[in-house]
Amino acid sequence: MHEFRYSKKDLLCEKLRIADLVARFQTPLYVYSYQTLIGHFLKLKDAFRQINPLVCYSVKANSNLAILKALVNKGAGLDIVSGGELFRALQAGCPPERIVYASVGKTDAEIEKAVRRKILFFNVESVAELENINRICGRLNRVSRVALRINPDVEPKTHKYITTGKLTSKFGVDFKCVQQILLLRNALPHVRIVGLHIHIGSQITDSVPFIAAIRKVIDFIGVLKKKGIVIEYLNIGGGMGITYNRETPQTAQEYARRVIPFFKKSGLKMILEPGRFIAGQAGVLVTKVLYVKQTPRKKFIIVDAGMNDLIRPSLYGAYHQILPLRATENRKADLEKVDVVGPICESGDFLAQERRLPKVKEGEYLAVMSAGAYGFSMASNYNSRLRCQEVMVVHDRVFTIRQRESLRDLTRHEIIPPFLLGK
Ligand SMILES: *Cc1c(COP(=O)(O)O)cnc(C)c1O
């Protein structure tokens, strides 16, 4: 379900022709659909409504303030992973009691800020971090709520870079360690352990690993209960996969149907941290065909967006559907196998490889679909390229939500020492 579709052969975002947006704003350009963004948030909220979970959107998927504000206005909480994301969350007006904070490497300064702002809780990833939070809270004369991030050791069957719940990954602590922490918790008077947290990876399309992980933790909570240790919250993380190509991920409804019984029985409060599920289909990256280059081996479509704008294909070998702004007849005979590549001086700079696309000509535009999550938020200035503009479409209106960077932005923080200037 998303709001990008052809009408009279023109690719629309909601009610607007993307070709018109390109004429006005140039490329590369991220175009977001407000309805798609909010629709996915509400779909999840609705699927789980029986147990009224707190849905904390994962800021790192797309951290634009307008995206955050749109979701916060609808009642979303936010899942943050840095002091920078805390700053964004507060700028977007998110109530601190709807913010949860995970990361294996929280600094003292980051912890202190979050403690002072009274966020809902920290998702703690190691014993050393827990002791550090306790120490900082002691100094500030505060008590902070924490959830322990458990590494449940399940195989999520996704790309290894986005697998986070195996014992070989750096995230969370194992069950035995959690038990030890809970037994020693009286020695840590400035933290109150109120929850457990799992997040086993991203772009997981199968329900089995989710359920396996949740079941393990629910069983564990049962064991703890017998020892007199009561857990209030279970944060089941994010990771829900979306359809980039032909994947058939479980729907929100199916996920809810499987998971809700665990929560009803245990009385635990549920927290969810979806990022990709909410933002993924809500954005496309629009790019212009600069050149068509035929080599002895391959045909390259060279476009004006590169791995600095969308790194997922280069980093994960990820698939993004690519559509022309103007629909073609799409007869099989007209398809040709091409590589869609950016201008960056790296062979890894591609948006698609060996892809069958309708014939495109120089000066035409292409939409790289499902680029709303881990698109702009992973963008960089590599090759001294300006990070591109982002716009949000709401029905028949469009708003710039981030300006295209300028050349001045590029060198803004750089300083030439006086001796190099002959002074
Ligand atoms: C990245 C992340 C998420 C969001 O993952 P998605 O796959 O985008 O849903 C949720 N929780 C934590 C702790 C994360 O690091």
PDB file of N, CA, C and O in Angstrom, residues 167-192:
ATOM      1  N   LEU A 167      24.382 -14.311  18.876  1.00  0.00           N
ATOM      2  CA  LEU A 167      25.360 -14.127  19.961  1.00  0.00           C
ATOM      3  C   LEU A 167      26.678 -13.537  19.465  1.00  0.00           C
ATOM      4  O   LEU A 167      27.473 -13.035  20.242  1.00  0.00           O
ATOM      5  N   THR A 168      26.903 -13.600  18.147  1.00  0.00           N
ATOM      6  CA  THR A 168      28.137 -13.011  17.606  1.00  0.00           C
ATOM      7  C   THR A 168      27.998 -11.519  17.326  1.00  0.00           C
ATOM      8  O   THR A 168      28.956 -10.880  16.902  1.00  0.00           O
ATOM      9  N   SER A 169      26.821 -10.936  17.520  1.00  0.00           N
ATOM     10  CA  SER A 169      26.678  -9.505  17.240  1.00  0.00           C
ATOM     11  C   SER A 169      26.903  -8.688  18.513  1.00  0.00           C
ATOM     12  O   SER A 169      26.826  -9.202  19.625  1.00  0.00           O
ATOM     13  N   LYS A 170      27.171  -7.405  18.334  1.00  0.00           N
ATOM     14  CA  LYS A 170      27.601  -6.569  19.468  1.00  0.00           C
ATOM     15  C   LYS A 170      26.450  -6.109  20.361  1.00  0.00           C
ATOM     16  O   LYS A 170      26.669  -5.463  21.377  1.00  0.00           O
ATOM     17  N   PHE A 171      25.217  -6.436  19.974  1.00  0.00           N
ATOM     18  CA  PHE A 171      24.061  -5.850  20.644  1.00  0.00           C
ATOM     19  C   PHE A 171      23.562  -6.682  21.832  1.00  0.00           C
ATOM     20  O   PHE A 171      23.570  -7.909  21.779  1.00  0.00           O
ATOM     21  N   GLY A 172      23.114  -5.991  22.862  1.00  0.00           N
ATOM     22  CA  GLY A 172      22.402  -6.638  23.957  1.00  0.00           C
ATOM     23  C   GLY A 172      23.263  -7.553  24.816  1.00  0.00           C
ATOM     24  O   GLY A 172      24.473  -7.657  24.632  1.00  0.00           O
ATOM     25  N   VAL A 173      22.593  -8.194  25.777  1.00  0.00           N
ATOM     26  CA  VAL A 173      23.269  -9.130  26.683  1.00  0.00           C
ATOM     27  C   VAL A 173      22.516 -10.462  26.665  1.00  0.00           C
ATOM     28  O   VAL A 173      21.321 -10.493  26.395  1.00  0.00           O
ATOM     29  N   ASP A 174      23.222 -11.536  26.958  1.00  0.00           N
ATOM     30  CA  ASP A 174      22.581 -12.847  26.895  1.00  0.00           C
ATOM     31  C   ASP A 174      21.712 -13.088  28.130  1.00  0.00           C
ATOM     32  O   ASP A 174      21.808 -12.367  29.124  1.00  0.00           O
ATOM     33  N   PHE A 175      20.874 -14.102  28.070  1.00  0.00           N
ATOM     34  CA  PHE A 175      19.906 -14.377  29.149  1.00  0.00           C
ATOM     35  C   PHE A 175      20.574 -14.544  30.506  1.00  0.00           C
ATOM     36  O   PHE A 175      20.096 -14.035  31.511  1.00  0.00           O
ATOM     37  N   LYS A 176      21.691 -15.266  30.513  1.00  0.00           N
ATOM     38  CA  LYS A 176      22.369 -15.551  31.778  1.00  0.00           C
ATOM     39  C   LYS A 176      22.823 -14.244  32.431  1.00  0.00           C
ATOM     40  O   LYS A 176      22.672 -14.039  33.635  1.00  0.00           O
ATOM     41  N   CYS A 177      23.355 -13.389  31.590  1.00  0.00           N
ATOM     42  CA  CYS A 177      23.855 -12.108  32.070  1.00  0.00           C
ATOM     43  C   CYS A 177      22.704 -11.256  32.620  1.00  0.00           C
ATOM     44  O   CYS A 177      22.838 -10.620  33.663  1.00  0.00           O
ATOM     45  N   VAL A 178      21.565 -11.272  31.930  1.00  0.00           N
ATOM     46  CA  VAL A 178      20.400 -10.511  32.400  1.00  0.00           C
ATOM     47  C   VAL A 178      19.984 -11.000  33.782  1.00  0.00           C
ATOM     48  O   VAL A 178      19.707 -10.215  34.688  1.00  0.00           O
ATOM     49  N   GLN A 179      20.003 -12.321  33.938  1.00  0.00           N
ATOM     50  CA  GLN A 179      19.624 -12.898  35.231  1.00  0.00           C
ATOM     51  C   GLN A 179      20.568 -12.431  36.341  1.00  0.00           C
ATOM     52  O   GLN A 179      20.125 -12.057  37.417  1.00  0.00           O
ATOM     53  N   GLN A 180      21.864 -12.427  36.023  1.00  0.00           N
ATOM     54  CA  GLN A 180      22.844 -11.965  37.007  1.00  0.00           C
ATOM     55  C   GLN A 180      22.617 -10.492  37.361  1.00  0.00           C
ATOM     56  O   GLN A 180      22.654 -10.105  38.536  1.00  0.00           O
ATOM     57  N   ILE A 181      22.349  -9.698  36.325  1.00  0.00           N
ATOM     58  CA  ILE A 181      22.101  -8.270  36.568  1.00  0.00           C
ATOM     59  C   ILE A 181      20.896  -8.095  37.486  1.00  0.00           C
ATOM     60  O   ILE A 181      20.920  -7.325  38.443  1.00  0.00           O
ATOM     61  N   LEU A 182      19.853  -8.858  37.209  1.00  0.00           N
ATOM     62  CA  LEU A 182      18.624  -8.692  37.985  1.00  0.00           C
ATOM     63  C   LEU A 182      18.831  -9.112  39.443  1.00  0.00           C
ATOM     64  O   LEU A 182      18.261  -8.513  40.349  1.00  0.00           O
ATOM     65  N   LEU A 183      19.672 -10.116  39.645  1.00  0.00           N
ATOM     66  CA  LEU A 183      19.931 -10.533  41.025  1.00  0.00           C
ATOM     67  C   LEU A 183      20.767  -9.493  41.765  1.00  0.00           C
ATOM     68  O   LEU A 183      20.674  -9.349  42.978  1.00  0.00           O
ATOM     69  N   LEU A 184      21.572  -8.759  41.029  1.00  0.00           N
ATOM     70  CA  LEU A 184      22.454  -7.762  41.651  1.00  0.00           C
ATOM     71  C   LEU A 184      21.855  -6.356  41.642  1.00  0.00           C
ATOM     72  O   LEU A 184      22.506  -5.386  41.955  1.00  0.00           O
ATOM     73  N   ARG A 185      20.575  -6.268  41.241  1.00  0.00           N
ATOM     74  CA  ARG A 185      20.039  -4.932  40.970  1.00  0.00           C
ATOM     75  C   ARG A 185      19.989  -4.020  42.188  1.00  0.00           C
ATOM     76  O   ARG A 185      19.994  -2.799  42.056  1.00  0.00           O
ATOM     77  N   ASN A 186      19.970  -4.613  43.394  1.00  0.00           N
ATOM     78  CA  ASN A 186      19.935  -3.767  44.592  1.00  0.00           C
ATOM     79  C   ASN A 186      21.217  -2.972  44.775  1.00  0.00           C
ATOM     80  O   ASN A 186      21.233  -1.956  45.458  1.00  0.00           O
ATOM     81  N   ALA A 187      22.276  -3.448  44.131  1.00  0.00           N
ATOM     82  CA  ALA A 187      23.543  -2.714  44.201  1.00  0.00           C
ATOM     83  C   ALA A 187      23.547  -1.507  43.257  1.00  0.00           C
ATOM     84  O   ALA A 187      24.509  -0.756  43.230  1.00  0.00           O
ATOM     85  N   LEU A 188      22.470  -1.368  42.500  1.00  0.00           N
ATOM     86  CA  LEU A 188      22.390  -0.262  41.532  1.00  0.00           C
ATOM     87  C   LEU A 188      21.146   0.582  41.849  1.00  0.00           C
ATOM     88  O   LEU A 188      20.132   0.506  41.154  1.00  0.00           O
ATOM     89  N   PRO A 189      21.220   1.380  42.914  1.00  0.00           N
ATOM     90  CA  PRO A 189      20.012   2.060  43.407  1.00  0.00           C
ATOM     91  C   PRO A 189      19.492   3.168  42.502  1.00  0.00           C
ATOM     92  O   PRO A 189      18.366   3.606  42.665  1.00  0.00           O
ATOM     93  N   HIS A 190      20.321   3.611  41.535  1.00  0.00           N
ATOM     94  CA  HIS A 190      19.879   4.736  40.708  1.00  0.00           C
ATOM     95  C   HIS A 190      19.297   4.331  39.364  1.00  0.00           C
ATOM     96  O   HIS A 190      19.014   5.175  38.520  1.00  0.00           O
ATOM     97  N   VAL A 191      19.148   3.019  39.172  1.00  0.00           N
ATOM     98  CA  VAL A 191      18.420   2.570  37.982  1.00  0.00           C
ATOM     99  C   VAL A 191      17.302   1.629  38.418  1.00  0.00           C
ATOM    100  O   VAL A 191      17.457   0.858  39.371  1.00  0.00           O
ATOM    101  N   ARG A 192      16.184   1.752  37.738  1.00  0.00           N
ATOM    102  CA  ARG A 192      15.060   0.855  38.018  1.00  0.00           C
ATOM    103  C   ARG A 192      14.806   0.057  36.752  1.00  0.00           C
ATOM    104  O   ARG A 192      14.479   0.635  35.705  1.00  0.00           O
TER     105      ARG A 192
END
